[in-house]
Short mmCIF file of C-alpha atoms and ligand atoms in Angstrom, two decimals:
data_model
loop_
_atom_site.label_atom_id
_atom_site.label_comp_id
_atom_site.label_asym_id
_atom_site.label_seq_id
_atom_site.Cartn_x
_atom_site.Cartn_y
_atom_site.Cartn_z
CA MET A 1 27.25 -43.84 26.42
CA GLU A 2 28.95 -40.45 26.79
CA CYS A 3 28.76 -37.70 24.17
CA ASP A 4 30.27 -34.24 23.95
CA ALA A 5 26.90 -32.53 24.37
CA ILE A 6 23.33 -33.47 25.04
CA TRP A 7 21.04 -31.07 23.17
CA PHE A 8 17.94 -31.01 25.33
CA GLY A 9 15.21 -30.15 22.82
CA GLY A 10 15.44 -30.64 19.05
CA GLY A 11 13.78 -27.42 17.88
CA ALA A 12 15.42 -25.00 15.48
CA ALA A 13 18.15 -24.06 17.98
CA GLY A 14 18.92 -27.59 19.19
CA ARG A 15 18.72 -29.16 15.75
CA PHE A 16 21.00 -26.63 14.09
CA GLY A 17 23.30 -26.59 17.10
CA ALA A 18 23.64 -30.37 17.09
CA ALA A 19 24.22 -30.37 13.32
CA PHE A 20 26.93 -27.72 13.58
CA HIS A 21 28.45 -29.54 16.54
CA LYS A 22 28.61 -32.78 14.56
CA ALA A 23 30.07 -30.99 11.54
CA LEU A 24 32.82 -29.65 13.81
CA GLY A 25 33.66 -33.24 14.72
CA GLY A 26 31.79 -33.44 18.05
CA LYS A 27 29.55 -36.21 19.27
CA ALA A 28 26.07 -34.70 19.61
CA LEU A 29 22.95 -36.28 21.01
CA ILE A 30 19.47 -34.72 20.74
CA VAL A 31 16.80 -35.55 23.30
CA GLU A 32 13.36 -34.76 21.89
CA GLU A 33 9.91 -35.62 23.15
CA HIS A 34 7.67 -34.61 20.24
CA HIS A 35 9.18 -33.73 16.87
CA LEU A 36 12.33 -32.22 15.47
CA GLY A 37 12.11 -28.62 14.29
CA GLY A 38 10.15 -27.55 17.37
CA GLU A 39 7.09 -25.37 16.93
CA CYS A 40 8.18 -24.03 13.54
CA HIS A 41 6.30 -26.47 11.37
CA VAL A 42 3.61 -27.20 13.95
CA CYS A 43 2.28 -23.72 14.58
CA ARG A 44 4.88 -21.04 13.92
CA CYS A 45 7.05 -20.03 10.91
CA ALA A 46 6.18 -22.78 8.46
CA PHE A 47 2.52 -22.87 9.46
CA GLU A 48 2.19 -19.10 9.28
CA ASN A 49 3.82 -19.08 5.87
CA PHE A 50 1.23 -21.57 4.65
CA PHE A 51 -1.72 -19.90 6.33
CA SER A 52 -0.70 -16.47 5.06
CA ASP A 53 -0.65 -17.81 1.53
CA GLN A 54 -4.16 -19.14 2.03
CA ALA A 55 -5.31 -15.81 3.45
CA SER A 56 -3.61 -13.89 0.62
CA MET A 57 -5.43 -16.03 -1.90
CA ALA A 58 -8.77 -15.28 -0.24
CA GLU A 59 -8.08 -11.55 -0.04
CA LEU A 60 -6.92 -11.31 -3.62
CA MET A 61 -9.87 -13.31 -4.92
CA ARG A 62 -12.13 -10.85 -3.13
CA LEU A 63 -10.35 -7.92 -4.72
CA TYR A 64 -10.13 -9.33 -8.22
CA SER A 65 -13.54 -11.00 -8.36
CA GLY A 66 -15.38 -9.87 -11.50
CA LYS A 67 -12.66 -7.39 -12.51
CA SER A 68 -10.96 -7.54 -15.93
CA TRP A 69 -11.03 -11.20 -17.03
CA TYR A 70 -11.33 -12.61 -13.50
CA PRO A 71 -14.53 -14.59 -12.96
CA LYS A 72 -16.91 -13.61 -10.18
CA ILE A 73 -16.02 -15.66 -7.15
CA ASP A 74 -18.41 -16.54 -4.36
CA LEU A 75 -16.41 -16.24 -1.14
CA ARG A 76 -19.27 -16.73 1.30
CA ASN A 77 -18.25 -20.26 2.26
CA ILE A 78 -14.49 -19.97 2.43
CA SER A 79 -13.01 -21.31 5.65
CA ALA A 80 -9.96 -20.67 7.79
CA ALA A 81 -10.67 -23.95 9.59
CA LYS A 82 -10.46 -25.83 6.28
CA ALA A 83 -7.12 -24.20 5.57
CA ALA A 84 -5.86 -25.26 9.00
CA GLU A 85 -7.15 -28.79 8.41
CA LEU A 86 -5.16 -29.09 5.21
CA TYR A 87 -2.01 -28.01 7.01
CA ARG A 88 -2.62 -30.45 9.88
CA LYS A 89 -3.14 -33.32 7.50
CA VAL A 90 -0.34 -32.59 5.07
CA GLY A 91 1.99 -29.79 6.18
CA GLN A 92 2.63 -30.85 9.76
CA ARG A 93 3.22 -34.45 8.82
CA ALA A 94 5.37 -33.76 5.80
CA PHE A 95 7.58 -31.34 7.73
CA ALA A 96 7.90 -33.71 10.70
CA ASP A 97 8.96 -36.57 8.42
CA THR A 98 11.44 -34.38 6.57
CA MET A 99 12.99 -33.05 9.77
CA LYS A 100 13.42 -36.57 11.08
CA HIS A 101 14.85 -37.87 7.82
CA GLN A 102 17.25 -34.95 7.43
CA THR A 103 18.44 -35.06 11.04
CA GLU A 104 18.80 -38.77 11.61
CA LYS A 105 19.49 -40.14 8.14
CA GLN A 106 21.07 -37.35 6.14
CA LEU A 107 22.99 -35.60 8.91
CA GLY A 108 23.53 -38.77 10.94
CA ILE A 109 22.72 -37.15 14.28
CA GLU A 110 21.64 -39.43 17.07
CA VAL A 111 18.20 -38.61 18.46
CA VAL A 112 16.75 -40.15 21.60
CA TRP A 113 12.97 -39.94 21.46
CA GLY A 114 11.11 -39.44 24.71
CA LYS A 115 10.66 -37.15 27.69
CA GLY A 116 14.08 -36.48 29.17
CA LYS A 117 14.62 -36.29 32.92
CA ILE A 118 17.69 -34.30 33.90
CA LEU A 119 19.46 -36.08 36.76
CA ASP A 120 22.45 -33.74 36.87
CA LYS A 121 24.24 -31.50 34.38
CA ASN A 122 25.93 -34.48 32.74
CA THR A 123 23.17 -37.06 32.99
CA VAL A 124 19.77 -37.34 31.30
CA GLU A 125 17.39 -40.25 31.65
CA VAL A 126 15.06 -41.08 28.77
CA ASN A 127 12.67 -44.03 28.86
CA GLY A 128 14.62 -45.53 31.75
CA LYS A 129 17.96 -45.36 29.91
CA ILE A 130 20.84 -43.16 31.08
CA TYR A 131 22.70 -40.83 28.69
CA ARG A 132 25.80 -38.92 29.69
CA GLY A 133 27.21 -35.77 28.12
CA LYS A 134 30.21 -33.55 28.85
CA ASN A 135 27.94 -30.55 28.20
CA LEU A 136 24.22 -29.90 28.35
CA VAL A 137 22.40 -27.44 26.06
CA PHE A 138 18.86 -26.27 26.79
CA GLY A 139 16.82 -25.61 23.66
CA THR A 140 13.42 -25.84 25.30
CA GLY A 141 11.73 -22.99 23.41
CA SER A 142 8.99 -20.66 24.59
CA ARG A 143 5.24 -20.56 25.10
CA PRO A 144 2.57 -17.89 24.76
CA THR A 145 2.35 -15.48 27.70
CA MET A 146 -1.16 -15.55 29.15
CA PRO A 147 -2.76 -12.58 30.92
CA ASN A 148 -4.13 -13.24 34.36
CA ILE A 149 -7.73 -12.15 33.72
CA PRO A 150 -11.11 -13.76 34.37
CA GLY A 151 -12.32 -15.95 31.50
CA ILE A 152 -8.87 -16.73 30.09
CA ASN A 153 -9.63 -20.47 30.18
CA LEU A 154 -12.98 -20.27 28.40
CA PRO A 155 -13.37 -22.35 25.24
CA GLY A 156 -12.81 -20.08 22.26
CA VAL A 157 -9.72 -18.41 23.77
CA MET A 158 -6.72 -19.38 21.71
CA THR A 159 -3.08 -18.57 21.06
CA TYR A 160 -0.80 -19.16 18.08
CA LYS A 161 -0.40 -22.72 19.38
CA ASP A 162 -4.11 -23.48 18.87
CA HIS A 163 -4.40 -21.80 15.51
CA PRO A 164 -3.69 -24.96 13.44
CA GLU A 165 -6.10 -26.86 15.69
CA MET A 166 -9.12 -24.70 14.84
CA ARG A 167 -12.13 -26.79 13.75
CA LYS A 168 -14.73 -24.08 13.12
CA ASP A 169 -14.59 -20.53 11.74
CA PRO A 170 -15.50 -17.83 14.24
CA LYS A 171 -17.64 -14.91 13.10
CA LYS A 172 -16.03 -12.26 15.28
CA MET A 173 -12.55 -12.43 16.71
CA VAL A 174 -10.85 -10.16 19.22
CA VAL A 175 -7.06 -10.20 19.09
CA ILE A 176 -5.52 -9.19 22.41
CA GLY A 177 -2.09 -7.68 21.69
CA GLY A 178 -0.98 -5.69 18.64
CA GLY A 179 2.61 -6.89 18.43
CA LYS A 180 3.86 -8.72 15.40
CA ILE A 181 2.04 -11.96 16.23
CA GLY A 182 -1.29 -10.20 16.86
CA ILE A 183 -1.11 -7.95 13.81
CA GLY A 184 -0.16 -10.94 11.66
CA LYS A 185 -3.05 -13.01 13.02
CA ALA A 186 -5.52 -10.17 12.39
CA ALA A 187 -4.41 -9.97 8.75
CA MET A 188 -4.59 -13.76 8.40
CA PHE A 189 -8.10 -14.22 9.79
CA ALA A 190 -9.86 -11.23 8.27
CA PRO A 191 -9.82 -12.49 4.65
CA PHE A 192 -11.94 -15.49 5.75
CA ASN A 193 -14.99 -13.28 6.42
CA ILE A 194 -14.09 -13.05 10.11
CA GLU A 195 -14.67 -9.66 11.71
CA VAL A 196 -11.44 -8.86 13.52
CA THR A 197 -10.76 -6.27 16.24
CA VAL A 198 -7.27 -5.75 17.70
CA LEU A 199 -6.98 -4.47 21.28
CA GLU A 200 -3.51 -3.20 22.17
CA LYS A 201 -2.58 -1.89 25.61
CA TYR A 202 0.04 0.57 24.34
CA THR A 203 1.06 1.03 20.68
CA CYS A 204 0.80 -1.51 17.86
CA LEU A 205 4.14 -2.50 16.28
CA PRO A 206 5.99 0.16 18.28
CA LYS A 207 9.43 -0.66 16.92
CA TRP A 208 8.47 -0.40 13.28
CA ASP A 209 9.05 2.56 10.98
CA ARG A 210 6.12 4.97 10.98
CA ASP A 211 5.47 4.68 7.25
CA ILE A 212 5.33 0.90 7.42
CA ARG A 213 2.95 1.03 10.38
CA ASN A 214 0.76 3.56 8.61
CA PHE A 215 0.70 1.51 5.45
CA ILE A 216 -0.37 -1.64 7.30
CA PHE A 217 -3.00 0.10 9.41
CA ARG A 218 -4.39 2.10 6.51
CA ASP A 219 -4.83 -1.20 4.70
CA PHE A 220 -6.47 -2.70 7.80
CA LYS A 221 -8.91 0.17 7.92
CA ARG A 222 -9.80 -0.31 4.28
CA ARG A 223 -10.44 -3.99 4.94
CA GLY A 224 -12.54 -3.36 8.04
CA ILE A 225 -10.03 -4.64 10.62
CA LYS A 226 -10.46 -2.44 13.68
CA ILE A 227 -7.54 -1.38 15.85
CA TYR A 228 -7.74 0.14 19.32
CA GLU A 229 -4.59 1.37 21.04
CA GLY A 230 -4.38 2.23 24.76
CA VAL A 231 -6.90 -0.43 25.76
CA ASP A 232 -6.70 -2.27 29.06
CA VAL A 233 -8.38 -5.67 28.73
CA LYS A 234 -10.06 -6.63 32.00
CA GLU A 235 -12.07 -9.75 31.38
CA ILE A 236 -13.19 -12.33 28.84
CA LYS A 237 -16.87 -13.04 29.33
CA GLY A 238 -19.01 -16.02 28.38
CA LYS A 239 -21.19 -18.75 29.88
CA LYS A 240 -19.98 -21.91 28.23
CA LYS A 241 -17.67 -20.25 25.72
CA VAL A 242 -16.31 -16.85 24.79
CA GLU A 243 -18.99 -14.21 24.24
CA SER A 244 -17.17 -10.90 24.64
CA VAL A 245 -14.07 -9.07 25.83
CA VAL A 246 -14.42 -6.29 28.38
CA ALA A 247 -11.85 -3.50 28.41
CA GLN A 248 -11.17 0.02 29.65
CA PHE A 249 -10.71 2.51 26.84
CA ASN A 250 -10.48 6.30 27.23
CA GLY A 251 -11.78 5.99 30.80
CA GLU A 252 -14.84 4.03 29.72
CA THR A 253 -15.75 0.38 30.00
CA MET A 254 -16.31 -1.16 26.59
CA GLU A 255 -17.53 -4.61 25.62
CA PHE A 256 -16.45 -6.23 22.37
CA PRO A 257 -18.77 -9.11 21.37
CA CYS A 258 -16.92 -12.06 19.80
CA ASP A 259 -16.93 -15.82 19.53
CA ALA A 260 -13.14 -16.21 19.51
CA VAL A 261 -10.20 -14.53 21.22
CA MET A 262 -6.61 -14.73 20.02
CA VAL A 263 -4.19 -13.93 22.84
CA SER A 264 -0.89 -12.57 21.58
CA ILE A 265 0.70 -10.50 24.31
CA GLY A 266 4.15 -12.04 24.11
CA LEU A 267 6.23 -15.14 24.72
CA THR A 268 7.55 -16.75 27.89
CA PRO A 269 10.75 -18.81 27.67
CA ASN A 270 10.57 -22.42 28.88
CA SER A 271 13.40 -22.18 31.39
CA GLU A 272 11.90 -24.41 34.10
CA PRO A 273 13.88 -27.60 33.27
CA ALA A 274 17.14 -25.71 33.84
CA ILE A 275 16.30 -24.28 37.26
CA PRO A 276 17.10 -27.37 39.39
CA LEU A 277 20.70 -27.23 38.10
CA GLY A 278 21.16 -23.78 39.65
CA VAL A 279 20.96 -22.00 36.29
CA LYS A 280 20.10 -18.30 36.66
CA VAL A 281 16.80 -17.17 35.20
CA GLY A 282 15.83 -13.56 34.43
CA LYS A 283 12.70 -11.52 35.09
CA GLY A 284 11.09 -12.60 31.83
CA ASN A 285 11.65 -16.27 32.74
CA GLU A 286 14.57 -16.49 30.29
CA ILE A 287 17.71 -18.51 30.95
CA ILE A 288 20.46 -15.94 31.37
CA ILE A 289 23.33 -16.52 28.96
CA ASP A 290 26.51 -14.69 28.02
CA GLU A 291 27.49 -13.81 24.44
CA GLY A 292 28.69 -17.38 23.98
CA CYS A 293 25.33 -18.88 25.08
CA ARG A 294 26.88 -20.11 28.35
CA THR A 295 24.76 -20.09 31.49
CA ASN A 296 26.25 -19.41 34.93
CA VAL A 297 26.76 -23.19 35.40
CA PRO A 298 29.94 -24.40 33.66
CA GLY A 299 29.21 -26.81 30.83
CA VAL A 300 25.54 -25.77 30.64
CA TYR A 301 24.33 -23.68 27.68
CA ALA A 302 20.99 -22.29 26.51
CA VAL A 303 19.95 -21.55 22.94
CA GLY A 304 16.88 -20.33 21.05
CA ASP A 305 13.79 -18.82 22.68
CA ALA A 306 14.63 -20.45 26.04
CA ALA A 307 17.34 -17.78 26.41
CA GLY A 308 14.88 -14.93 25.78
CA PRO A 309 14.49 -12.37 23.00
CA PRO A 310 14.99 -11.61 20.18
CA TYR A 311 12.52 -14.35 19.30
CA PHE A 312 13.53 -14.99 15.74
CA MET A 313 14.38 -18.14 13.84
CA ALA A 314 17.81 -16.90 12.74
CA ILE A 315 18.73 -16.04 16.34
CA ALA A 316 17.55 -19.44 17.57
CA ARG A 317 19.62 -21.31 15.00
CA LYS A 318 22.64 -19.03 15.41
CA ARG A 319 22.61 -19.44 19.17
CA GLY A 320 22.77 -23.18 18.48
CA MET A 321 25.75 -22.65 16.19
CA ILE A 322 27.58 -20.40 18.68
CA ALA A 323 27.03 -22.87 21.53
CA ALA A 324 28.35 -25.67 19.29
CA LYS A 325 31.49 -23.72 18.48
CA ASN A 326 32.16 -22.98 22.13
CA ILE A 327 31.59 -26.59 23.13
CA ALA A 328 34.15 -27.47 20.46
CA GLY A 329 36.70 -25.17 22.12
CA GLU A 330 36.33 -21.95 20.12
CA ASP A 331 35.49 -18.59 21.66
CA ALA A 332 32.48 -17.61 19.55
CA LYS A 333 30.10 -14.77 20.35
CA MET A 334 26.57 -13.89 19.29
CA ASP A 335 26.16 -10.74 17.21
CA TYR A 336 22.74 -9.17 17.64
CA SER A 337 23.34 -6.20 15.38
CA PHE A 338 21.18 -5.64 12.29
CA VAL A 339 18.78 -8.51 12.91
CA PRO A 340 15.92 -8.16 10.43
CA ASP A 341 12.28 -8.44 11.44
CA HIS A 342 9.34 -9.74 9.44
CA ILE A 343 5.55 -10.02 9.68
CA TYR A 344 3.07 -11.69 7.39
CA VAL A 345 0.25 -9.26 6.71
CA PRO A 346 -1.47 -11.11 3.88
CA PRO A 347 -1.76 -10.38 1.04
CA LEU A 348 1.53 -8.60 1.75
CA GLU A 349 4.37 -8.92 4.23
CA ALA A 350 6.49 -6.38 6.07
CA THR A 351 10.24 -6.58 6.57
CA SER A 352 12.65 -4.24 8.29
CA VAL A 353 16.31 -4.00 9.26
CA GLY A 354 18.38 -1.24 10.86
CA LEU A 355 17.11 2.11 12.11
CA THR A 356 13.65 3.53 11.62
CA GLU A 357 13.44 7.05 10.17
CA ALA A 358 12.79 8.49 13.63
CA GLU A 359 15.80 6.69 15.12
CA ALA A 360 17.97 7.72 12.17
CA ARG A 361 16.98 11.39 12.51
CA GLU A 362 17.82 11.29 16.19
CA LYS A 363 21.23 9.77 15.52
CA TYR A 364 22.27 11.47 12.28
CA GLY A 365 20.11 14.60 12.01
CA ASP A 366 18.91 15.06 8.46
CA VAL A 367 18.72 11.83 6.55
CA VAL A 368 17.95 11.05 2.93
CA LEU A 369 14.97 8.84 2.15
CA ILE A 370 15.03 6.66 -0.93
CA GLN A 371 11.57 5.27 -1.38
CA VAL A 372 8.46 4.52 -3.36
CA PRO A 373 5.64 5.53 -3.32
CA TRP A 374 7.29 8.88 -3.72
CA GLY A 375 5.34 12.05 -3.07
CA PRO A 376 1.71 12.71 -3.88
CA LYS A 377 -0.22 11.45 -6.85
CA PRO A 378 1.07 13.05 -10.06
CA GLU A 379 -1.05 16.04 -10.98
CA ASP A 380 -0.82 15.41 -14.70
CA SER A 381 -2.12 11.84 -14.60
CA LYS A 382 -5.27 11.19 -16.60
CA PRO A 383 -7.30 8.72 -14.59
CA GLU A 384 -10.14 8.89 -17.08
CA GLU A 385 -7.86 7.13 -19.54
CA TYR A 386 -7.27 4.19 -17.23
CA TYR A 387 -9.23 0.97 -17.31
CA PRO A 388 -12.23 1.83 -15.10
CA GLY A 389 -11.56 1.11 -11.45
CA PHE A 390 -7.84 0.65 -12.00
CA GLU A 391 -6.60 4.22 -11.62
CA ASN A 392 -3.09 4.28 -10.28
CA GLN A 393 -1.63 6.73 -7.83
CA GLY A 394 2.10 6.50 -8.09
CA LEU A 395 5.20 4.62 -9.05
CA PRO A 396 4.79 0.87 -8.62
CA VAL A 397 6.34 -1.25 -5.93
CA CYS A 398 6.67 -4.60 -7.61
CA GLY A 399 7.15 -8.00 -6.19
CA ARG A 400 5.81 -11.39 -6.91
CA MET A 401 2.94 -11.85 -9.29
CA HIS A 402 0.17 -10.26 -7.32
CA THR A 403 1.85 -7.04 -6.31
CA LEU A 404 1.90 -5.73 -9.84
CA ASN A 405 -1.68 -6.86 -10.09
CA LEU A 406 -2.48 -4.95 -6.91
CA LEU A 407 -0.96 -1.82 -8.39
CA PHE A 408 -3.82 -1.57 -10.83
CA TYR A 409 -6.26 -1.12 -7.98
CA GLY A 410 -4.63 2.17 -7.05
CA GLN A 411 -4.05 3.67 -3.62
CA ASN A 412 -0.55 2.17 -3.60
CA ARG A 413 -2.01 -1.07 -2.34
CA ASN A 414 0.93 -2.99 -3.72
CA GLY A 415 3.43 -1.79 -1.15
CA LEU A 416 6.05 0.64 0.00
CA VAL A 417 9.84 0.44 0.15
CA LYS A 418 12.07 2.82 2.03
CA ALA A 419 15.82 3.07 2.52
CA ILE A 420 17.33 5.58 4.94
CA VAL A 421 20.78 7.02 4.24
CA ASP A 422 23.14 9.17 6.30
CA PRO A 423 24.07 11.81 3.67
CA LYS A 424 27.46 12.61 5.21
CA SER A 425 28.88 9.10 5.01
CA ARG A 426 26.50 8.08 2.17
CA LYS A 427 25.91 4.86 4.12
CA TYR A 428 22.53 3.19 4.56
CA VAL A 429 21.25 3.03 8.12
CA GLY A 430 17.92 1.26 7.61
CA PHE A 431 15.77 -0.58 5.10
CA HIS A 432 12.01 -1.09 5.35
CA SER A 433 9.43 -2.67 3.13
CA VAL A 434 5.83 -3.69 3.01
CA GLY A 435 4.95 -5.53 -0.14
CA ASP A 436 5.51 -9.00 -1.39
CA GLY A 437 8.69 -10.87 -2.10
CA ALA A 438 11.21 -8.43 -0.59
CA LYS A 439 12.06 -10.45 2.49
CA THR A 440 14.66 -12.57 0.73
CA ALA A 441 16.71 -9.48 -0.05
CA PHE A 442 16.63 -8.39 3.61
CA GLN A 443 18.70 -11.42 4.56
CA TYR A 444 21.55 -9.88 2.58
CA LEU A 445 20.68 -6.22 3.22
CA SER A 446 21.26 -6.83 6.93
CA TYR A 447 24.84 -7.82 6.10
CA LEU A 448 25.30 -4.82 3.80
CA LEU A 449 24.22 -2.53 6.64
CA LYS A 450 26.74 -4.17 8.89
CA ILE A 451 29.65 -3.60 6.53
CA GLY A 452 28.69 0.05 5.96
CA TRP A 453 27.29 -0.22 2.41
CA THR A 454 26.95 3.09 0.55
CA VAL A 455 24.54 4.40 -2.10
CA ASP A 456 27.45 4.45 -4.54
CA GLN A 457 28.16 0.77 -4.00
CA MET A 458 24.46 -0.03 -4.29
CA ALA A 459 24.24 1.88 -7.57
CA ASN A 460 26.90 -0.44 -8.95
CA LEU A 461 24.96 -3.66 -8.31
CA HIS A 462 22.94 -5.44 -10.99
CA GLU A 463 19.21 -5.32 -10.43
CA ILE A 464 16.97 -7.92 -11.99
CA PHE A 465 14.10 -5.73 -12.99
CA LEU A 466 11.25 -5.89 -11.91
CA ASN A 467 12.16 -6.60 -8.36
CA ALA A 468 10.47 -6.46 -4.99
CA GLU A 469 12.84 -4.28 -3.01
CA HIS A 470 13.80 -1.64 -5.58
CA PHE A 471 16.82 -0.39 -3.65
CA ILE A 472 19.40 -0.77 -6.41
CA GLN A 473 17.61 1.21 -9.09
CA LEU A 474 16.21 3.78 -6.66
CA SER A 475 19.65 4.40 -5.19
CA ARG A 476 21.13 4.84 -8.64
CA LEU A 477 18.69 7.71 -9.21
CA VAL A 478 20.33 9.72 -6.42
CA ALA A 479 23.88 8.34 -6.29
CA GLY A 480 25.07 10.85 -8.91
CA GLN A 481 24.56 13.73 -6.45
CA LYS A 482 27.92 14.98 -5.17
CA GLU A 483 26.23 16.27 -2.06
CA LEU A 484 23.62 13.67 -1.28
CA LYS A 485 20.28 15.39 -0.85
CA GLY A 486 17.88 12.93 -2.42
CA PHE A 487 14.72 14.29 -3.95
CA ALA A 488 11.62 15.66 -2.26
CA ALA A 489 10.11 12.51 -0.92
CA GLN A 490 7.13 12.00 1.25
CA VAL A 491 4.70 9.18 1.33
CA TYR A 492 1.11 9.93 0.54
CA LEU A 493 -0.78 8.11 3.25
CA ASP A 494 -3.63 9.13 5.48
CA GLU A 495 -3.06 8.39 9.14
CA GLU A 496 -6.58 8.00 10.44
CA TYR A 497 -6.44 4.29 10.91
CA LEU A 498 -7.17 3.93 14.60
CA CYS A 499 -10.55 3.60 16.26
CA ARG A 500 -11.04 6.43 18.71
C1 COM B 1 12.08 -25.83 10.53
C2 COM B 1 12.62 -26.10 11.85
S1 COM B 1 10.44 -26.42 10.34
S2 COM B 1 14.29 -26.17 11.86
O1 COM B 1 14.83 -24.87 12.24
O2 COM B 1 14.78 -26.51 10.53
O3 COM B 1 14.71 -27.17 12.82
#
């Protein structure tokens, strides 16, 4: 049989690409070895969503235990491995079934199950049967990057891929890499009574706004999660399994005892299947594509993580859509502007889009910040009148149920939201949040940034109060100013979160 395109890999990019292709009237065929939806429901987005909820529950139970009407809860025997087991037994299966049903039955896309062997750019063999396509699209995903250090293959060393497979709770975990995967994993494991230390070679979450970073790391410090920046990991030691991580820090050799290591230093695209066709591959192992997801070989495309960063679900799926349009004869291009970013840091999550404050100041000079918490603790508050142990520090950042609950524990534990505005044009240039429930809004905020949304337009929207992102009502407080100056706003956070 001959189709218009063979989608080699049915992950997020291939599945959405094939669906879009079919909707455009094309004949699409997916070749998939394992399961549709790729790693998402196995060990990435869907799994992390589930596991973060489990971790949030544990962390909140710890915080609320015995307070107000909450019963005292014994958390000594809670287990991350049990949480993973539940996901393996229910989540992975349910998602896999749904993906299959939606793709094959509901969308009517043909899927060939098995390991595909690419014979040439128009021919793929699966289980001894030949399939021909006018175009070939690689959606082969990515894998964890592994450092080349002694001990990396010891039992107890894991990556995000092994996380759902865990069978036993470690006591002490070292996370190598303080990017968004590593910081997320640290926040997910710590609530399960696991002592977590993050070792980062340079700076943790370097692309994030300073206030968001400080908020997350201040919270880590409070919870006993240790962070070291500027650490060069040299070796993982152990006889039969992991026993410690050895690293250089401030010119000294340090040893961090642990019984588990989570490696999270980055992702490597799976470009190898494309190489025999003469497809060009970049320094990071990514398949090189143009704005239309075309490789250098005519009729061969690459989508999703296989084509390199940004590694983000929306980009994976959109690359699939753009490739589909181009296969169908359009001239579609990827737009990488204003892509939001998100990390689970249970019990909260962080989301960001646009410029950080530092980037905005560099580009626009003085900028206006619209944010809460807003300035230091009010001097005229009367903490002695609060319910004991629930003294508040500032204006609430609200979200889903537990963020308002968290507010009562003070120290602005419930979150922080921050919009950055160029006062001359009155346009927003960045939005940032750490809290709970704001990420949905960021899907639309990224579009508002793109169209040049102003504080005056924002002030005209209809908030549904209480809400997680706060930007409508907070903007309305300043939008009346003819010359936009905002109000004195600084966030009241200590910055001593790093181990030195
Ligand atoms: C979600 C994966 S589990 S996909 O993007 O819907 O294919």
